[in-house]
């Protein structure tokens, strides 16, 4: 359709009106009950990214409730905006914008970092960003500037209308991530950065571009030649090109010995093959660094792969003497570089598997490897049987995907923010406005007051005291809104406001965790902006102008929901939990911590990542299965949640596989095979622990489960083989019955995630139940007595 010639100027003007005059505020109001489209509208507002599902709300559509709705004085929304046509075909409107280089579909022909099989397309259109949001939200860090080795600067007599928008769209087509504003655009992809800035001083119109590679500058110059030809009144006055330093290698492979080098050559060949097959717009540089006797191990690269074999260590697993391999290895860990350890079969079979050293598998001479615990196990193609060649391909694809993901993340991923948990505190907005700009950083931590969440909890307990369980379920929401929200609350520095205003501010603004760590007055990021960025890319970065640091958006707005599970046979439970995550994030405004999607990757410390996720979440959803109870890591997650006082929602995983006496893996243990109805359903765990080695290593008090509501049940059904091919996004599983789980998660996050875990003796619980029953009987008897004395027919009519 982009090749179509449009000859109707009235229709073309209507298309541009849809971009320039759209009413984003009304869209937010209209989608108030639809969290999914509400998030997509915010993405349009903050990032200039239009989701395909929102197209029909930009241009008038026949029979649309949105466009027929009367706005003021019985004038339809379509007429109020000023549309002349009563209907604008969406597909043709988008084609016009793309044909004019005013919009571009993001990720066309590129592999996304997320599971995008069911994801609608996204259109980048810089011109749709309202003027008041045009301030730039990300600066370029000093580390970014050091990596920019090529630049070009041009001066023009004028910037014609649409010139900047078209240039940004053309550049965005060659990158993965785009951040636009009124004076700058930062584009990133595959470890490369392109910074385009422009300024207008009187009659000077200067455009400057800095890039990580010469290829990016050449592409930009080609775009400029195209636009200069399109705008005949635009004249170039001068052009300067500069080059400083050398381009950073994207993937560096460090080897020592013949087997290690053969592994490195195989990885290099396969990575380039997979990258070229995706036909991506920017090239990939990959270089092998053999660590020879001279110790010449090359420079640090964006992603560093260590090929580790027995050639690197002696019989005891220590580095060979003054090993030239240990020098670059320690140098990389000391600089907190991005590392993916690749362990060869000989090292795995000799130094890891027999000694069960999965958490501390590296030589003792290497310092700081705790943050890179997770390794990739490499097997040569000739080490895999012919009927399992696909396992080799799958393993190499996993490694390749990990490399690409690390390139997108860039430096700064390992900023040590582990001890920052105060970002879940309730901060005072009045204190932020009252702070002095000249205040010393050391005083910053005392400059912003905090509110005590226990005050809200005490007020809630007071209001609900005496309610029956049924009344609490039906009336608690009204109690919160009508009484708790208007309660006055005072911060630690004396400012008084209402609970509603405190929650509204802390829900819409998130403090910079790096500022909090430095004990300075924190910069506050817009939470809607952060969530919009995460909806596009879980590895998105954001820059704090106050502490001059770039960090992961996930560190600014940590996921409120932690999903704890055991992968299960053939990853069956993982596929169920992936669907749960998708449903929660689509139907609510919440984010979920999910280990295989932004939670944990190769070359990271899975223990630290897990503890961060649990510490920062508000609700801990545990998917109970027999394998979960027997897993050491799963038990650690549950124990951490109990220690941190998290609200726990247990979910019973259905059994999808029949027990097989010939199977060593016991596929049926992927589900919960015990009682699903009784109050003491969890007591069966004691039987499972009798045959579990992990139970001896990690002690867990499962009686905490008795403090929470009965477990929820979800349903899952394995599809037939033919259906599996059609539904790859669900992994061959049909999951249902998630409505109650989504509602429970949303309700609990709304009420607050911190609870007081108390293990009550079974005998005391029984006495309490009997006491409640006795109190109910005595109350009924009292009412019957009053009926007899007062002559009332119905005792329920008593006050």
Short mmCIF file of C-alpha atoms in Angstrom, two decimals, residues 285-753:
data_model
loop_
_atom_site.label_atom_id
_atom_site.label_comp_id
_atom_site.label_asym_id
_atom_site.label_seq_id
_atom_site.Cartn_x
_atom_site.Cartn_y
_atom_site.Cartn_z
CA UNK A 285 31.82 -7.91 15.11
CA UNK A 286 33.12 -11.08 16.75
CA UNK A 287 36.75 -11.68 17.70
CA UNK A 288 38.66 -14.58 19.28
CA UNK A 289 41.32 -13.75 21.90
CA UNK A 290 43.70 -16.70 22.46
CA UNK A 291 45.34 -16.30 25.87
CA UNK A 292 48.90 -17.27 24.97
CA UNK A 293 52.04 -17.29 27.06
CA UNK A 294 52.58 -13.55 26.51
CA UNK A 295 49.29 -12.82 28.23
CA UNK A 296 48.06 -10.83 25.24
CA UNK A 297 44.35 -11.38 25.81
CA UNK A 298 42.94 -8.41 23.91
CA UNK A 299 40.69 -5.61 25.07
CA UNK A 300 37.42 -5.93 26.94
CA UNK A 301 34.47 -6.33 24.57
CA UNK A 302 30.78 -5.53 24.98
CA UNK A 303 30.03 -9.20 25.66
CA UNK A 304 32.85 -11.49 26.80
CA UNK A 305 32.60 -15.26 26.37
CA UNK A 306 34.98 -17.45 28.37
CA UNK A 307 35.53 -20.96 26.91
CA UNK A 308 36.55 -23.00 29.96
CA UNK A 309 38.06 -26.48 29.62
CA UNK A 310 40.33 -28.72 31.70
CA UNK A 311 43.27 -27.23 29.81
CA UNK A 312 42.86 -24.12 31.96
CA UNK A 313 43.24 -25.91 35.34
CA UNK A 314 45.25 -28.63 37.05
CA UNK A 315 44.02 -31.87 38.59
CA UNK A 316 42.73 -30.09 41.71
CA UNK A 317 40.77 -27.55 39.67
CA UNK A 318 43.19 -24.67 40.28
CA UNK A 319 44.54 -22.44 37.52
CA UNK A 320 47.70 -23.74 35.85
CA UNK A 321 50.56 -21.84 37.54
CA UNK A 322 50.79 -18.26 36.30
CA UNK A 323 47.97 -18.91 33.84
CA UNK A 324 47.56 -16.31 31.14
CA UNK A 325 43.85 -17.18 31.16
CA UNK A 326 43.39 -16.13 34.79
CA UNK A 327 44.65 -12.59 34.08
CA UNK A 328 41.93 -11.52 31.61
CA UNK A 329 39.37 -13.51 33.59
CA UNK A 330 40.11 -11.63 36.82
CA UNK A 331 40.36 -8.36 34.89
CA UNK A 332 36.88 -8.85 33.46
CA UNK A 333 35.30 -9.74 36.81
CA UNK A 334 37.04 -6.80 38.52
CA UNK A 335 35.62 -4.36 35.95
CA UNK A 336 32.15 -5.95 36.27
CA UNK A 337 32.11 -6.58 32.56
CA UNK A 338 29.38 -8.58 30.84
CA UNK A 339 30.52 -12.21 30.92
CA UNK A 340 28.93 -15.43 29.65
CA UNK A 341 30.88 -18.45 30.98
CA UNK A 342 30.83 -21.40 28.57
CA UNK A 343 31.86 -24.67 30.21
CA UNK A 344 33.13 -27.49 27.99
CA UNK A 345 32.12 -31.11 28.58
CA UNK A 346 35.53 -32.20 29.95
CA UNK A 347 35.52 -29.50 32.64
CA UNK A 348 31.88 -30.16 33.52
CA UNK A 349 32.38 -33.93 33.88
CA UNK A 350 35.58 -33.60 35.93
CA UNK A 351 35.18 -30.53 38.14
CA UNK A 352 31.47 -29.76 38.42
CA UNK A 353 29.23 -32.81 38.19
CA UNK A 354 31.18 -35.27 40.42
CA UNK A 355 31.69 -32.66 43.14
CA UNK A 356 28.19 -31.16 42.80
CA UNK A 357 29.79 -27.70 42.54
CA UNK A 358 27.07 -25.94 40.59
CA UNK A 359 27.11 -22.81 42.76
CA UNK A 360 30.93 -22.45 43.00
CA UNK A 361 32.25 -24.19 39.93
CA UNK A 362 35.09 -21.77 38.98
CA UNK A 363 38.78 -22.04 40.04
CA UNK A 364 39.49 -20.55 43.46
CA UNK A 365 42.01 -18.06 42.01
CA UNK A 366 39.20 -16.23 40.20
CA UNK A 367 37.70 -13.37 42.23
CA UNK A 368 34.19 -11.94 41.93
CA UNK A 369 32.57 -14.80 39.95
CA UNK A 370 29.61 -14.96 42.34
CA UNK A 371 27.70 -12.54 40.12
CA UNK A 372 28.20 -14.86 37.11
CA UNK A 373 27.19 -18.22 38.63
CA UNK A 374 25.01 -19.40 35.75
CA UNK A 375 27.08 -20.98 32.98
CA UNK A 376 26.29 -22.32 29.52
CA UNK A 377 27.21 -25.97 29.00
CA UNK A 378 28.77 -26.54 25.60
CA UNK A 379 28.78 -29.83 23.68
CA UNK A 380 30.45 -30.29 20.33
CA UNK A 381 28.29 -31.46 17.47
CA UNK A 382 30.18 -34.77 17.29
CA UNK A 383 29.54 -35.32 21.02
CA UNK A 384 25.80 -35.42 20.38
CA UNK A 385 24.17 -38.54 18.94
CA UNK A 386 22.70 -38.25 15.46
CA UNK A 387 19.14 -38.46 16.74
CA UNK A 388 19.85 -35.51 19.07
CA UNK A 389 21.55 -33.07 16.69
CA UNK A 390 18.63 -30.71 17.29
CA UNK A 391 19.79 -30.40 20.92
CA UNK A 392 23.08 -28.94 19.68
CA UNK A 393 21.22 -26.43 17.50
CA UNK A 394 18.90 -25.55 20.36
CA UNK A 395 21.84 -25.06 22.72
CA UNK A 396 23.62 -22.76 20.27
CA UNK A 397 20.41 -20.81 19.69
CA UNK A 398 20.08 -20.34 23.46
CA UNK A 399 23.64 -19.04 23.65
CA UNK A 400 23.07 -16.72 20.67
CA UNK A 401 19.87 -15.32 22.19
CA UNK A 402 21.76 -14.69 25.44
CA UNK A 403 24.50 -12.79 23.58
CA UNK A 404 21.98 -10.61 21.72
CA UNK A 405 20.13 -9.89 24.94
CA UNK A 406 23.36 -8.87 26.68
CA UNK A 407 24.21 -6.57 23.77
CA UNK A 408 20.85 -4.85 24.20
CA UNK A 409 21.36 -4.48 27.94
CA UNK A 410 24.77 -2.86 27.59
CA UNK A 411 26.97 -1.73 30.46
CA UNK A 412 25.48 -0.84 33.80
CA UNK A 413 23.51 -4.06 34.18
CA UNK A 414 25.55 -5.00 37.23
CA UNK A 415 25.16 -1.79 39.18
CA UNK A 416 25.08 -3.15 42.70
CA UNK A 417 21.67 -2.06 43.98
CA UNK A 418 21.10 -5.18 46.05
CA UNK A 419 20.80 -3.38 49.37
CA UNK A 420 18.23 -0.87 48.06
CA UNK A 421 14.83 -1.93 49.29
CA UNK A 422 13.64 1.49 50.46
CA UNK A 423 12.11 2.19 47.05
CA UNK A 424 8.98 0.42 48.28
CA UNK A 425 8.59 2.93 51.12
CA UNK A 426 5.92 5.63 51.12
CA UNK A 427 7.72 8.94 50.47
CA UNK A 428 6.41 12.46 51.09
CA UNK A 429 5.76 14.68 48.09
CA UNK A 430 5.69 17.87 50.19
CA UNK A 431 9.21 17.18 51.47
CA UNK A 432 10.43 16.82 47.92
CA UNK A 433 9.08 20.26 46.98
CA UNK A 434 10.51 21.85 50.15
CA UNK A 435 14.06 20.57 49.74
CA UNK A 436 16.90 23.00 49.11
CA UNK A 437 18.90 22.61 45.91
CA UNK A 438 22.08 23.50 47.79
CA UNK A 439 21.52 20.86 50.45
CA UNK A 440 24.52 18.53 50.96
CA UNK A 441 24.05 15.04 49.63
CA UNK A 442 24.73 13.63 53.10
CA UNK A 443 21.60 15.39 54.36
CA UNK A 444 19.45 14.10 51.52
CA UNK A 445 18.26 10.98 53.27
CA UNK A 446 16.69 13.13 56.01
CA UNK A 447 15.27 15.70 53.61
CA UNK A 448 12.46 13.50 52.32
CA UNK A 449 10.06 12.22 54.96
CA UNK A 450 8.54 8.76 55.05
CA UNK A 451 5.07 7.58 56.01
CA UNK A 452 4.63 4.59 58.27
CA UNK A 453 2.61 1.91 56.41
CA UNK A 454 1.68 0.34 59.75
CA UNK A 455 -0.60 3.36 60.41
CA UNK A 456 -2.67 2.44 57.38
CA UNK A 457 -2.73 -1.21 58.44
CA UNK A 458 -3.86 -0.30 61.98
CA UNK A 459 -6.64 1.89 60.60
CA UNK A 460 -7.76 -0.91 58.31
CA UNK A 461 -7.75 -3.43 61.17
CA UNK A 462 -9.76 -1.01 63.30
CA UNK A 463 -12.41 -0.51 60.61
CA UNK A 464 -12.74 -4.22 59.84
CA UNK A 465 -12.69 -5.35 63.48
CA UNK A 466 -15.84 -7.28 64.29
CA UNK A 467 -16.77 -7.99 60.67
CA UNK A 468 -17.58 -11.53 59.69
CA UNK A 469 -15.51 -13.19 56.95
CA UNK A 470 -18.39 -12.68 54.51
CA UNK A 471 -18.68 -9.00 55.33
CA UNK A 472 -14.95 -8.51 54.92
CA UNK A 473 -15.04 -9.98 51.44
CA UNK A 474 -18.03 -7.87 50.36
CA UNK A 475 -17.39 -4.59 52.14
CA UNK A 476 -13.64 -4.19 52.57
CA UNK A 477 -13.17 -2.33 49.28
CA UNK A 478 -15.82 0.21 50.27
CA UNK A 479 -14.25 0.58 53.72
CA UNK A 480 -10.88 1.39 52.14
CA UNK A 481 -12.31 3.96 49.75
CA UNK A 482 -14.71 5.71 52.10
CA UNK A 483 -12.84 5.72 55.40
CA UNK A 484 -9.20 4.76 55.04
CA UNK A 485 -8.45 6.92 51.98
CA UNK A 486 -9.54 10.15 53.70
CA UNK A 487 -7.58 9.43 56.89
CA UNK A 488 -4.93 12.02 57.72
CA UNK A 489 -1.38 10.72 57.98
CA UNK A 490 1.84 12.56 58.94
CA UNK A 491 5.32 11.98 57.55
CA UNK A 492 8.48 11.80 59.66
CA UNK A 493 9.16 15.49 58.96
CA UNK A 494 5.71 16.73 59.98
CA UNK A 495 3.80 17.11 56.70
CA UNK A 496 0.19 15.96 56.98
CA UNK A 497 -1.87 14.71 54.06
CA UNK A 498 -4.44 12.04 53.27
CA UNK A 499 -3.74 8.38 52.62
CA UNK A 500 -5.24 8.76 49.15
CA UNK A 501 -2.76 11.51 48.19
CA UNK A 502 0.19 9.54 49.58
CA UNK A 503 -0.72 6.42 47.63
CA UNK A 504 -1.43 8.42 44.47
CA UNK A 505 2.01 10.07 44.51
CA UNK A 506 3.91 6.87 45.30
CA UNK A 507 1.97 5.00 42.63
CA UNK A 508 2.73 7.57 39.91
CA UNK A 509 6.36 8.33 40.86
CA UNK A 510 9.30 6.02 41.56
CA UNK A 511 12.47 7.26 43.29
CA UNK A 512 15.87 6.59 41.76
CA UNK A 513 17.38 3.61 43.63
CA UNK A 514 20.90 4.83 42.94
CA UNK A 515 20.16 8.19 44.61
CA UNK A 516 18.72 6.36 47.61
CA UNK A 517 21.83 4.21 47.83
CA UNK A 518 24.01 7.37 47.88
CA UNK A 519 21.79 8.84 50.64
CA UNK A 520 20.85 11.86 48.55
CA UNK A 521 17.50 13.46 47.75
CA UNK A 522 16.19 11.08 45.07
CA UNK A 523 15.13 12.00 41.59
CA UNK A 524 11.61 10.73 40.84
CA UNK A 525 10.87 8.95 37.58
CA UNK A 526 7.40 8.88 36.07
CA UNK A 527 6.03 5.43 36.85
CA UNK A 528 3.68 5.43 33.80
CA UNK A 529 6.69 6.21 31.58
CA UNK A 530 8.70 3.38 33.15
CA UNK A 531 5.87 0.90 32.69
CA UNK A 532 5.49 2.00 29.07
CA UNK A 533 9.18 1.32 28.49
CA UNK A 534 8.94 -2.10 30.14
CA UNK A 535 5.94 -3.00 28.01
CA UNK A 536 8.22 -2.56 25.00
CA UNK A 537 11.46 -4.03 26.38
CA UNK A 538 12.22 -5.64 29.75
CA UNK A 539 15.89 -4.64 29.43
CA UNK A 540 15.12 -0.93 28.91
CA UNK A 541 17.42 1.63 30.52
CA UNK A 542 16.68 5.02 32.08
CA UNK A 543 19.02 7.85 33.06
CA UNK A 544 18.96 9.86 36.28
CA UNK A 545 20.08 13.47 35.83
CA UNK A 546 20.58 13.84 39.58
CA UNK A 547 23.16 11.08 40.19
CA UNK A 548 24.30 10.95 36.53
CA UNK A 549 23.80 7.21 36.21
CA UNK A 550 22.01 4.91 33.83
CA UNK A 551 20.16 1.92 35.27
CA UNK A 552 17.66 -0.76 34.40
CA UNK A 553 14.04 0.40 34.46
CA UNK A 554 13.30 -2.83 36.36
CA UNK A 555 15.42 -1.45 39.22
CA UNK A 556 13.32 1.73 39.27
CA UNK A 557 9.92 0.01 39.09
CA UNK A 558 10.55 -3.49 40.43
CA UNK A 559 7.87 -6.09 39.61
CA UNK A 560 5.19 -6.27 42.28
CA UNK A 561 4.44 -9.96 41.66
CA UNK A 562 7.03 -12.74 42.06
CA UNK A 563 6.20 -16.01 40.25
CA UNK A 564 7.92 -18.94 41.97
CA UNK A 565 7.78 -22.35 40.29
CA UNK A 566 9.72 -25.42 39.20
CA UNK A 567 10.08 -25.70 35.43
CA UNK A 568 8.51 -29.18 35.32
CA UNK A 569 8.91 -31.97 32.79
CA UNK A 570 9.42 -30.62 29.26
CA UNK A 571 9.09 -27.10 30.77
CA UNK A 572 5.35 -27.73 31.20
CA UNK A 573 4.98 -25.63 34.36
CA UNK A 574 7.08 -22.85 32.86
CA UNK A 575 4.66 -22.67 29.91
CA UNK A 576 1.70 -22.39 32.33
CA UNK A 577 3.39 -19.65 34.37
CA UNK A 578 4.29 -17.76 31.19
CA UNK A 579 0.59 -17.62 30.34
CA UNK A 580 -0.22 -16.51 33.91
CA UNK A 581 2.33 -13.68 33.58
CA UNK A 582 0.85 -12.61 30.25
CA UNK A 583 -2.69 -12.52 31.64
CA UNK A 584 -1.73 -10.58 34.79
CA UNK A 585 0.22 -7.93 32.87
CA UNK A 586 -2.43 -7.54 30.16
CA UNK A 587 -5.41 -7.29 32.51
CA UNK A 588 -3.78 -5.19 35.25
CA UNK A 589 -1.13 -2.49 35.52
CA UNK A 590 1.20 -4.87 37.40
CA UNK A 591 4.59 -6.28 36.39
CA UNK A 592 5.69 -9.84 37.16
CA UNK A 593 9.13 -11.24 38.05
CA UNK A 594 9.65 -14.25 35.79
CA UNK A 595 13.06 -15.93 35.76
CA UNK A 596 13.30 -16.57 31.99
CA UNK A 597 12.01 -13.13 30.93
CA UNK A 598 14.28 -10.52 32.44
CA UNK A 599 14.68 -12.31 35.76
CA UNK A 600 17.82 -14.43 35.38
CA UNK A 601 20.24 -14.91 32.48
CA UNK A 602 23.54 -16.65 31.76
CA UNK A 603 26.49 -14.91 33.38
CA UNK A 604 24.48 -13.70 36.38
CA UNK A 605 24.16 -14.67 40.03
CA UNK A 606 20.81 -16.42 40.20
CA UNK A 607 20.79 -16.37 44.01
CA UNK A 608 21.24 -12.60 44.16
CA UNK A 609 18.68 -11.98 41.40
CA UNK A 610 16.16 -14.20 43.18
CA UNK A 611 16.65 -12.45 46.52
CA UNK A 612 16.28 -9.05 44.86
CA UNK A 613 13.04 -10.13 43.18
CA UNK A 614 11.55 -11.54 46.39
CA UNK A 615 12.65 -8.58 48.54
CA UNK A 616 11.09 -6.02 46.20
CA UNK A 617 7.84 -7.78 45.33
CA UNK A 618 4.54 -7.27 47.10
CA UNK A 619 2.88 -10.60 46.34
CA UNK A 620 4.60 -14.00 46.14
CA UNK A 621 2.72 -16.51 43.97
CA UNK A 622 3.97 -20.06 44.56
CA UNK A 623 3.05 -22.78 42.06
CA UNK A 624 3.09 -25.89 44.23
CA UNK A 625 4.15 -29.21 42.72
CA UNK A 626 5.97 -32.26 44.02
CA UNK A 627 9.10 -31.13 42.17
CA UNK A 628 8.85 -27.67 43.75
CA UNK A 629 9.11 -29.17 47.24
CA UNK A 630 12.18 -31.20 46.21
CA UNK A 631 14.02 -28.32 44.51
CA UNK A 632 16.71 -26.52 46.50
CA UNK A 633 16.32 -23.21 44.65
CA UNK A 634 12.53 -23.28 44.95
CA UNK A 635 12.79 -23.92 48.67
CA UNK A 636 15.19 -20.97 49.00
CA UNK A 637 12.71 -18.69 47.22
CA UNK A 638 9.87 -19.75 49.52
CA UNK A 639 12.01 -19.41 52.67
CA UNK A 640 13.11 -15.93 51.56
CA UNK A 641 9.48 -14.89 50.99
CA UNK A 642 8.52 -16.04 54.48
CA UNK A 643 11.47 -14.25 56.05
CA UNK A 644 10.64 -11.03 54.18
CA UNK A 645 7.00 -11.17 55.27
CA UNK A 646 5.51 -11.43 51.78
CA UNK A 647 1.88 -12.24 51.16
CA UNK A 648 1.77 -15.73 49.64
CA UNK A 649 -0.81 -16.99 47.14
CA UNK A 650 -0.46 -20.77 46.69
CA UNK A 651 -1.49 -22.26 43.34
CA UNK A 652 -1.71 -26.02 42.77
CA UNK A 653 -0.14 -27.17 39.50
CA UNK A 654 -2.29 -29.76 37.67
CA UNK A 655 -0.83 -33.19 36.90
CA UNK A 656 -0.35 -33.50 33.14
CA UNK A 657 1.69 -36.70 32.99
CA UNK A 658 0.92 -40.19 34.21
CA UNK A 659 3.39 -41.80 36.59
CA UNK A 660 5.94 -43.91 34.71
CA UNK A 661 7.90 -46.57 36.66
CA UNK A 662 10.55 -46.64 33.90
CA UNK A 663 11.18 -42.91 34.04
CA UNK A 664 14.04 -41.54 36.13
CA UNK A 665 12.55 -38.05 36.03
CA UNK A 666 9.10 -38.99 37.31
CA UNK A 667 7.20 -36.69 34.96
CA UNK A 668 4.06 -36.85 37.09
CA UNK A 669 5.87 -34.96 39.89
CA UNK A 670 5.62 -31.83 37.75
CA UNK A 671 2.15 -31.41 39.27
CA UNK A 672 0.67 -31.52 42.78
CA UNK A 673 -0.52 -35.08 43.41
CA UNK A 674 -1.90 -34.53 46.90
CA UNK A 675 -5.10 -33.20 48.47
CA UNK A 676 -6.50 -30.11 46.73
CA UNK A 677 -9.49 -29.27 48.93
CA UNK A 678 -8.74 -29.71 52.64
CA UNK A 679 -7.36 -27.02 54.93
CA UNK A 680 -4.32 -29.16 55.76
CA UNK A 681 -3.42 -29.87 52.13
CA UNK A 682 0.15 -28.73 52.72
CA UNK A 683 0.91 -31.41 55.35
CA UNK A 684 1.70 -33.91 52.59
CA UNK A 685 4.94 -31.99 52.04
CA UNK A 686 6.48 -33.84 54.98
CA UNK A 687 6.15 -37.12 53.07
CA UNK A 688 7.80 -35.63 49.98
CA UNK A 689 10.73 -34.32 52.01
CA UNK A 690 11.60 -37.82 53.23
CA UNK A 691 13.08 -38.66 49.80
CA UNK A 692 14.51 -35.22 49.03
CA UNK A 693 18.18 -34.29 49.44
CA UNK A 694 17.26 -30.61 49.08
CA UNK A 695 15.13 -30.85 52.24
CA UNK A 696 18.25 -31.61 54.26
CA UNK A 697 20.15 -28.71 52.71
CA UNK A 698 17.43 -26.01 52.83
CA UNK A 699 15.08 -26.03 55.80
CA UNK A 700 11.60 -24.60 55.21
CA UNK A 701 8.72 -24.12 57.65
CA UNK A 702 5.76 -24.97 55.42
CA UNK A 703 3.30 -24.24 58.25
CA UNK A 704 3.33 -20.64 57.03
CA UNK A 705 0.96 -21.82 54.28
CA UNK A 706 -1.73 -22.31 56.91
CA UNK A 707 -1.77 -18.54 57.51
CA UNK A 708 -3.04 -17.82 54.00
CA UNK A 709 -6.14 -18.56 51.99
CA UNK A 710 -6.87 -21.93 50.43
CA UNK A 711 -4.80 -22.71 47.35
CA UNK A 712 -6.11 -21.71 43.96
CA UNK A 713 -6.37 -24.22 41.14
CA UNK A 714 -5.64 -23.69 37.48
CA UNK A 715 -6.45 -26.02 34.64
CA UNK A 716 -4.19 -27.08 31.82
CA UNK A 717 -4.58 -29.55 28.99
CA UNK A 718 -1.96 -30.89 26.62
CA UNK A 719 -2.85 -30.29 22.99
CA UNK A 720 -2.55 -32.87 20.25
CA UNK A 721 0.66 -32.89 18.20
CA UNK A 722 -0.95 -31.10 15.25
CA UNK A 723 -2.41 -28.46 17.53
CA UNK A 724 0.99 -27.93 19.16
CA UNK A 725 2.37 -26.73 15.85
CA UNK A 726 -0.44 -24.19 15.58
CA UNK A 727 -0.07 -22.93 19.13
CA UNK A 728 3.66 -22.65 19.64
CA UNK A 729 3.15 -19.55 21.75
CA UNK A 730 1.42 -21.66 24.39
CA UNK A 731 3.94 -24.48 24.06
CA UNK A 732 1.24 -27.05 23.23
CA UNK A 733 -0.73 -26.29 26.43
CA UNK A 734 -4.19 -24.86 26.86
CA UNK A 735 -4.35 -23.03 30.22
CA UNK A 736 -7.64 -21.88 31.75
CA UNK A 737 -9.18 -20.93 35.09
CA UNK A 738 -6.89 -17.93 35.65
CA UNK A 739 -9.60 -15.38 36.47
CA UNK A 740 -9.56 -16.05 40.23
CA UNK A 741 -5.76 -15.89 40.34
CA UNK A 742 -5.59 -12.57 38.47
CA UNK A 743 -8.27 -11.11 40.76
CA UNK A 744 -6.50 -12.34 43.91
CA UNK A 745 -3.16 -10.87 42.83
CA UNK A 746 -4.65 -7.50 41.94
CA UNK A 747 -6.69 -7.28 45.14
CA UNK A 748 -3.72 -8.14 47.34
CA UNK A 749 -1.33 -5.67 45.71
CA UNK A 750 -3.98 -2.97 46.17
CA UNK A 751 -4.22 -3.72 49.89
CA UNK A 752 -0.47 -3.97 50.43
CA UNK A 753 2.01 -6.77 50.22
#
